[in-house]
PDB file of C-alpha atoms in Angstrom:
ATOM      1  CA  MET A   1      41.076 138.183  75.891  1.00 58.00           C
ATOM      2  CA  GLU A   2      40.773 134.707  76.903  1.00 61.00           C
ATOM      3  CA  PRO A   3      41.132 133.774  80.487  1.00 60.00           C
ATOM      4  CA  ALA A   4      44.496 132.300  81.297  1.00 59.00           C
ATOM      5  CA  THR A   5      44.356 128.654  81.748  1.00 61.00           C
ATOM      6  CA  GLU A   6      46.510 127.124  84.301  1.00 62.00           C
ATOM      7  CA  HIS A   7      48.474 124.130  83.319  1.00 60.00           C
ATOM      8  CA  PRO A   8      48.403 121.755  86.141  1.00 60.00           C
ATOM      9  CA  GLY A   9      51.775 120.296  87.124  1.00 58.00           C
ATOM     10  CA  PRO A  10      52.478 116.662  86.858  1.00 57.00           C
ATOM     11  CA  PRO A  11      50.654 114.527  89.270  1.00 57.00           C
ATOM     12  CA  PRO A  12      52.567 114.066  92.505  1.00 59.00           C
ATOM     13  CA  SER A  13      53.300 110.416  91.804  1.00 64.00           C
ATOM     14  CA  SER A  14      55.109 111.182  88.508  1.00 70.00           C
ATOM     15  CA  SER A  15      57.282 113.795  90.287  1.00 77.00           C
ATOM     16  CA  ARG A  16      58.324 111.201  92.820  1.00 76.00           C
ATOM     17  CA  ARG A  17      59.112 108.734  90.049  1.00 78.00           C
ATOM     18  CA  SER A  18      61.329 111.330  88.394  1.00 81.00           C
ATOM     19  CA  VAL A  19      63.237 111.954  91.637  1.00 77.00           C
ATOM     20  CA  VAL A  20      63.646 108.230  92.226  1.00 76.00           C
ATOM     21  CA  ARG A  21      64.891 107.715  88.643  1.00 81.00           C
ATOM     22  CA  THR A  22      67.396 110.554  89.006  1.00 84.00           C
ATOM     23  CA  ALA A  23      68.625 109.204  92.339  1.00 77.00           C
ATOM     24  CA  LEU A  24      69.016 105.710  90.880  1.00 76.00           C
ATOM     25  CA  LEU A  25      70.876 107.107  87.883  1.00 78.00           C
ATOM     26  CA  VAL A  26      73.242 109.023  90.179  1.00 75.00           C
ATOM     27  CA  LEU A  27      73.837 105.915  92.302  1.00 73.00           C
ATOM     28  CA  VAL A  28      74.576 103.814  89.221  1.00 72.00           C
ATOM     29  CA  LEU A  29      77.013 106.441  87.910  1.00 74.00           C
ATOM     30  CA  VAL A  30      78.755 106.734  91.287  1.00 71.00           C
ATOM     31  CA  GLY A  31      79.000 102.943  91.451  1.00 70.00           C
ATOM     32  CA  LEU A  32      80.534 102.800  87.981  1.00 68.00           C
ATOM     33  CA  VAL A  33      83.074 105.506  88.831  1.00 67.00           C
ATOM     34  CA  VAL A  34      84.015 103.893  92.149  1.00 64.00           C
ATOM     35  CA  GLY A  35      84.225 100.463  90.527  1.00 64.00           C
ATOM     36  CA  GLY A  36      86.377 101.834  87.715  1.00 62.00           C
ATOM     37  CA  LEU A  37      88.716 103.585  90.145  1.00 54.00           C
ATOM     38  CA  ARG A  38      88.962 100.460  92.274  1.00 58.00           C
ATOM     39  CA  SER A  39      89.715  98.346  89.228  1.00 55.00           C
ATOM     40  CA  TRP A  40      92.339 100.846  88.057  1.00 49.00           C
ATOM     41  CA  TRP A  41      93.907 100.981  91.529  1.00 49.00           C
ATOM     42  CA  LEU A  42      94.095  97.209  91.831  1.00 48.00           C
ATOM     43  CA  SER A  43      95.515  96.790  88.335  1.00 49.00           C
ATOM     44  CA  ARG A  44      98.355  99.275  88.896  1.00 64.00           C
ATOM     45  CA  PRO A  45     101.742  97.582  88.852  1.00 83.00           C
ATOM     46  CA  ASN A  46     103.327  97.113  92.259  1.00 94.00           C
ATOM     47  CA  VAL A  47     106.810  98.389  93.137  1.00 94.00           C
ATOM     48  CA  ASP A  48     108.567  95.164  92.145  1.00 95.00           C
ATOM     49  CA  GLU A  49     106.781  95.101  88.789  1.00 96.00           C
ATOM     50  CA  LEU A  50     107.757  98.725  88.160  1.00 96.00           C
ATOM     51  CA  LEU A  51     111.390  97.925  88.962  1.00 96.00           C
ATOM     52  CA  GLU A  52     111.347  94.875  86.679  1.00 96.00           C
ATOM     53  CA  SER A  53     109.998  97.067  83.883  1.00 96.00           C
ATOM     54  CA  ALA A  54     112.633  99.718  84.619  1.00 97.00           C
ATOM     55  CA  GLU A  55     115.392  97.096  84.463  1.00 97.00           C
ATOM     56  CA  ALA A  56     114.034  95.859  81.135  1.00 97.00           C
ATOM     57  CA  ALA A  57     113.992  99.437  79.838  1.00 97.00           C
ATOM     58  CA  MET A  58     117.632  99.807  80.939  1.00 97.00           C
ATOM     59  CA  ARG A  59     118.556  96.657  78.997  1.00 97.00           C
ATOM     60  CA  TRP A  60     116.837  98.123  75.926  1.00 98.00           C
ATOM     61  CA  LYS A  61     118.631 101.435  76.529  1.00 97.00           C
ATOM     62  CA  GLU A  62     115.309 103.217  77.024  1.00 97.00           C
ATOM     63  CA  PHE A  63     116.772 105.318  79.806  1.00 97.00           C
ATOM     64  CA  ARG A  64     114.002 107.933  79.981  1.00 98.00           C
ATOM     65  CA  ASP A  65     111.383 105.195  80.480  1.00 97.00           C
ATOM     66  CA  ALA A  66     113.639 103.399  82.952  1.00 98.00           C
ATOM     67  CA  GLN A  67     114.044 106.578  84.987  1.00 98.00           C
ATOM     68  CA  ARG A  68     110.294 107.261  84.953  1.00 98.00           C
ATOM     69  CA  LEU A  69     109.443 103.716  86.056  1.00 97.00           C
ATOM     70  CA  ALA A  70     112.132 103.506  88.740  1.00 97.00           C
ATOM     71  CA  THR A  71     111.253 106.961  90.074  1.00 97.00           C
ATOM     72  CA  SER A  72     107.595 105.952  90.237  1.00 96.00           C
ATOM     73  CA  ALA A  73     108.575 102.845  92.218  1.00 97.00           C
ATOM     74  CA  ALA A  74     110.795 104.913  94.515  1.00 96.00           C
ATOM     75  CA  ARG A  75     108.023 107.417  95.218  1.00 96.00           C
ATOM     76  CA  ARG A  76     105.636 104.595  96.123  1.00 95.00           C
ATOM     77  CA  ALA A  77     108.236 102.961  98.368  1.00 93.00           C
ATOM     78  CA  PRO A  78     110.727 105.680  99.405  1.00 93.00           C
ATOM     79  CA  GLU A  79     112.544 103.255 101.694  1.00 90.00           C
ATOM     80  CA  ARG A  80     113.575 101.106  98.700  1.00 91.00           C
ATOM     81  CA  ALA A  81     117.251 101.854  98.074  1.00 90.00           C
ATOM     82  CA  ASP A  82     117.226  99.749  94.913  1.00 92.00           C
ATOM     83  CA  ALA A  83     114.539 101.955  93.369  1.00 95.00           C
ATOM     84  CA  TRP A  84     116.444 105.206  93.979  1.00 95.00           C
ATOM     85  CA  TRP A  85     119.644 103.541  92.778  1.00 95.00           C
ATOM     86  CA  LEU A  86     118.047 102.395  89.518  1.00 97.00           C
ATOM     87  CA  ALA A  87     116.423 105.793  88.948  1.00 98.00           C
ATOM     88  CA  GLY A  88     119.819 107.455  89.409  1.00 98.00           C
ATOM     89  CA  GLN A  89     121.488 104.970  87.062  1.00 98.00           C
ATOM     90  CA  ALA A  90     118.894 105.636  84.359  1.00 98.00           C
ATOM     91  CA  ALA A  91     119.200 109.414  84.718  1.00 98.00           C
ATOM     92  CA  GLY A  92     122.981 109.191  84.520  1.00 98.00           C
ATOM     93  CA  GLN A  93     122.816 106.974  81.438  1.00 98.00           C
ATOM     94  CA  ARG A  94     120.638 109.469  79.626  1.00 97.00           C
ATOM     95  CA  GLY A  95     123.000 112.319  80.500  1.00 98.00           C
ATOM     96  CA  ALA A  96     120.775 113.991  83.097  1.00 98.00           C
ATOM     97  CA  PHE A  97     123.606 114.199  85.621  1.00 98.00           C
ATOM     98  CA  GLU A  98     121.986 116.717  87.988  1.00 98.00           C
ATOM     99  CA  ASP A  99     118.857 114.544  88.110  1.00 98.00           C
ATOM    100  CA  ALA A 100     120.989 111.473  88.755  1.00 98.00           C
ATOM    101  CA  VAL A 101     122.793 113.119  91.679  1.00 98.00           C
ATOM    102  CA  ARG A 102     119.455 114.276  93.109  1.00 98.00           C
ATOM    103  CA  LEU A 103     118.001 110.758  92.806  1.00 97.00           C
ATOM    104  CA  TYR A 104     121.072 109.142  94.363  1.00 96.00           C
ATOM    105  CA  ASP A 105     120.824 111.625  97.232  1.00 94.00           C
ATOM    106  CA  ARG A 106     117.240 110.515  97.903  1.00 93.00           C
ATOM    107  CA  ASN A 107     118.497 107.023  98.683  1.00 88.00           C
ATOM    108  CA  PRO A 108     117.670 106.494 102.361  1.00 84.00           C
ATOM    109  CA  ASP A 109     120.447 105.516 104.696  1.00 75.00           C
ATOM    110  CA  ASN A 110     118.168 104.260 107.434  1.00 66.00           C
ATOM    111  CA  GLY A 111     117.578 100.558 107.174  1.00 60.00           C
ATOM    112  CA  SER A 112     118.566 100.278 103.514  1.00 63.00           C
ATOM    113  CA  PRO A 113     121.208  97.808 102.437  1.00 69.00           C
ATOM    114  CA  VAL A 114     124.497  99.504 103.320  1.00 74.00           C
ATOM    115  CA  SER A 115     126.145  98.595 100.039  1.00 82.00           C
ATOM    116  CA  ARG A 116     123.384 100.184  97.937  1.00 87.00           C
ATOM    117  CA  VAL A 117     123.490 103.417  99.934  1.00 90.00           C
ATOM    118  CA  ALA A 118     127.285 103.602  99.720  1.00 92.00           C
ATOM    119  CA  ASP A 119     127.052 102.787  96.002  1.00 93.00           C
ATOM    120  CA  SER A 120     124.633 105.685  95.564  1.00 94.00           C
ATOM    121  CA  ARG A 121     126.916 108.127  97.347  1.00 96.00           C
ATOM    122  CA  ALA A 122     129.927 106.958  95.308  1.00 97.00           C
ATOM    123  CA  ALA A 123     127.993 107.126  92.025  1.00 97.00           C
ATOM    124  CA  ALA A 124     126.825 110.658  92.844  1.00 98.00           C
ATOM    125  CA  ALA A 125     130.414 111.610  93.685  1.00 98.00           C
ATOM    126  CA  GLU A 126     131.708 110.251  90.385  1.00 98.00           C
ATOM    127  CA  LEU A 127     129.128 112.262  88.447  1.00 98.00           C
ATOM    128  CA  LEU A 128     129.932 115.358  90.473  1.00 98.00           C
ATOM    129  CA  LEU A 129     133.659 114.949  89.844  1.00 97.00           C
ATOM    130  CA  TYR A 130     133.873 113.699  86.274  1.00 96.00           C
ATOM    131  CA  ARG A 131     130.715 115.104  84.647  1.00 97.00           C
ATOM    132  CA  LEU A 132     129.743 118.189  86.631  1.00 97.00           C
ATOM    133  CA  HIS A 133     133.270 119.211  87.734  1.00 97.00           C
ATOM    134  CA  ARG A 134     132.241 119.987  91.297  1.00 98.00           C
ATOM    135  CA  ALA A 135     135.180 118.620  93.272  1.00 97.00           C
ATOM    136  CA  GLU A 136     134.110 119.839  96.724  1.00 98.00           C
ATOM    137  CA  ASP A 137     130.678 118.260  96.405  1.00 98.00           C
ATOM    138  CA  ALA A 138     132.261 115.091  95.030  1.00 98.00           C
ATOM    139  CA  GLU A 139     134.650 114.879  97.971  1.00 98.00           C
ATOM    140  CA  ARG A 140     131.737 115.170 100.418  1.00 98.00           C
ATOM    141  CA  GLN A 141     129.903 112.354  98.629  1.00 98.00           C
ATOM    142  CA  PHE A 142     132.985 110.100  98.491  1.00 97.00           C
ATOM    143  CA  ARG A 143     133.551 110.651 102.199  1.00 97.00           C
ATOM    144  CA  ALA A 144     129.862 109.987 102.948  1.00 95.00           C
ATOM    145  CA  ALA A 145     130.137 106.665 101.093  1.00 95.00           C
ATOM    146  CA  LEU A 146     133.257 105.772 103.074  1.00 94.00           C
ATOM    147  CA  ILE A 147     131.535 106.603 106.366  1.00 93.00           C
ATOM    148  CA  ILE A 148     128.792 104.143 105.431  1.00 90.00           C
ATOM    149  CA  ASP A 149     131.233 101.497 104.156  1.00 91.00           C
ATOM    150  CA  SER A 150     134.897 102.172 104.935  1.00 90.00           C
ATOM    151  CA  ASP A 151     135.969  99.451 102.477  1.00 89.00           C
ATOM    152  CA  HIS A 152     133.954 100.763  99.530  1.00 92.00           C
ATOM    153  CA  ALA A 153     136.371 100.292  96.614  1.00 91.00           C
ATOM    154  CA  SER A 154     134.864 102.809  94.218  1.00 93.00           C
ATOM    155  CA  ALA A 155     134.578 105.539  96.845  1.00 95.00           C
ATOM    156  CA  GLY A 156     138.125 104.966  98.135  1.00 94.00           C
ATOM    157  CA  ARG A 157     139.513 104.920  94.621  1.00 93.00           C
ATOM    158  CA  GLY A 158     137.540 108.007  93.617  1.00 95.00           C
ATOM    159  CA  LEU A 159     138.609 109.921  96.707  1.00 96.00           C
ATOM    160  CA  SER A 160     142.272 109.039  96.154  1.00 93.00           C
ATOM    161  CA  VAL A 161     142.080 110.293  92.550  1.00 92.00           C
ATOM    162  CA  LEU A 162     140.299 113.473  93.618  1.00 96.00           C
ATOM    163  CA  LEU A 163     142.876 114.156  96.320  1.00 95.00           C
ATOM    164  CA  ALA A 164     145.762 113.456  93.941  1.00 91.00           C
ATOM    165  CA  ILE A 165     144.484 115.765  91.197  1.00 92.00           C
ATOM    166  CA  SER A 166     143.779 118.413  93.833  1.00 94.00           C
ATOM    167  CA  GLY A 167     147.455 118.378  94.810  1.00 92.00           C
ATOM    168  CA  ARG A 168     146.763 116.548  98.081  1.00 93.00           C
ATOM    169  CA  ARG A 169     148.825 113.454  97.312  1.00 89.00           C
ATOM    170  CA  ARG A 170     149.713 112.761 100.945  1.00 90.00           C
ATOM    171  CA  GLU A 171     146.039 112.420 101.796  1.00 92.00           C
ATOM    172  CA  ALA A 172     145.549 110.230  98.717  1.00 90.00           C
ATOM    173  CA  VAL A 173     148.238 107.781  99.879  1.00 90.00           C
ATOM    174  CA  ARG A 174     146.061 106.596 102.780  1.00 89.00           C
ATOM    175  CA  TRP A 175     143.299 105.511 100.417  1.00 88.00           C
ATOM    176  CA  ILE A 176     145.716 103.982  97.920  1.00 88.00           C
ATOM    177  CA  ARG A 177     147.278 101.899 100.704  1.00 88.00           C
ATOM    178  CA  LYS A 178     143.819 100.725 101.693  1.00 86.00           C
ATOM    179  CA  ARG A 179     143.267  99.540  98.096  1.00 85.00           C
ATOM    180  CA  ILE A 180     146.648  97.755  98.198  1.00 86.00           C
ATOM    181  CA  GLU A 181     145.668  96.008 101.456  1.00 87.00           C
ATOM    182  CA  ALA A 182     142.400  94.930  99.869  1.00 83.00           C
ATOM    183  CA  GLY A 183     144.324  93.546  96.885  1.00 84.00           C
ATOM    184  CA  ASP A 184     142.372  95.823  94.577  1.00 83.00           C
ATOM    185  CA  VAL A 185     144.802  98.411  93.283  1.00 80.00           C
ATOM    186  CA  THR A 186     145.390  99.716  89.771  1.00 82.00           C
ATOM    187  CA  ALA A 187     148.659 100.597  88.068  1.00 83.00           C
ATOM    188  CA  ASP A 188     147.575 104.254  88.026  1.00 80.00           C
ATOM    189  CA  GLU A 189     147.139 104.201  91.785  1.00 78.00           C
ATOM    190  CA  LEU A 190     150.569 102.670  92.261  1.00 79.00           C
ATOM    191  CA  ASN A 191     152.004 105.362  89.997  1.00 79.00           C
ATOM    192  CA  MET A 192     150.438 108.010  92.239  1.00 77.00           C
ATOM    193  CA  LEU A 193     152.573 106.673  95.076  1.00 73.00           C
ATOM    194  CA  ASP A 194     155.731 107.386  93.062  1.00 72.00           C
ATOM    195  CA  ALA A 195     154.807 110.974  92.295  1.00 61.00           C
TER     196      ALA A 195
END
């Protein structure tokens, strides 16, 4: 048997070079990842750009894309009533009525433009009444819209129709009269007064 020969390890200086190379490689990779993430973050569209794209998708009747874009904008800026409104509109247009009601309900009523919040409540109520056939929920939404904006035409009109078809014509008359006073009454509403 031959005596075992020991293989000497690399000289200490080459071991240090290897560690330094590895550390430099790791630093370069981390720098590339951080730089790439920063570049991606800075190139992301802002809320207004997302809403512009969502509006364009609505014009092209690409309602799923419009909903995705508007919802993304709304999640980035939850105080933006216009984003929740547009997301709800897109969901409603594509027939996702439950989603639309949920999105309209997310519309903040603190500091948002009053008209957009009332519009959201009225739009949710119309979907609840005419598409989902949930009259009680619709009535709550119509009334919520009217609390926000007592002159909201769509909410007042919707509530008067709901009350009339629910056999509560006397209650409906109040809202029909309000539409008459505003000069915004339909023949159907006037006919409800005769019934």
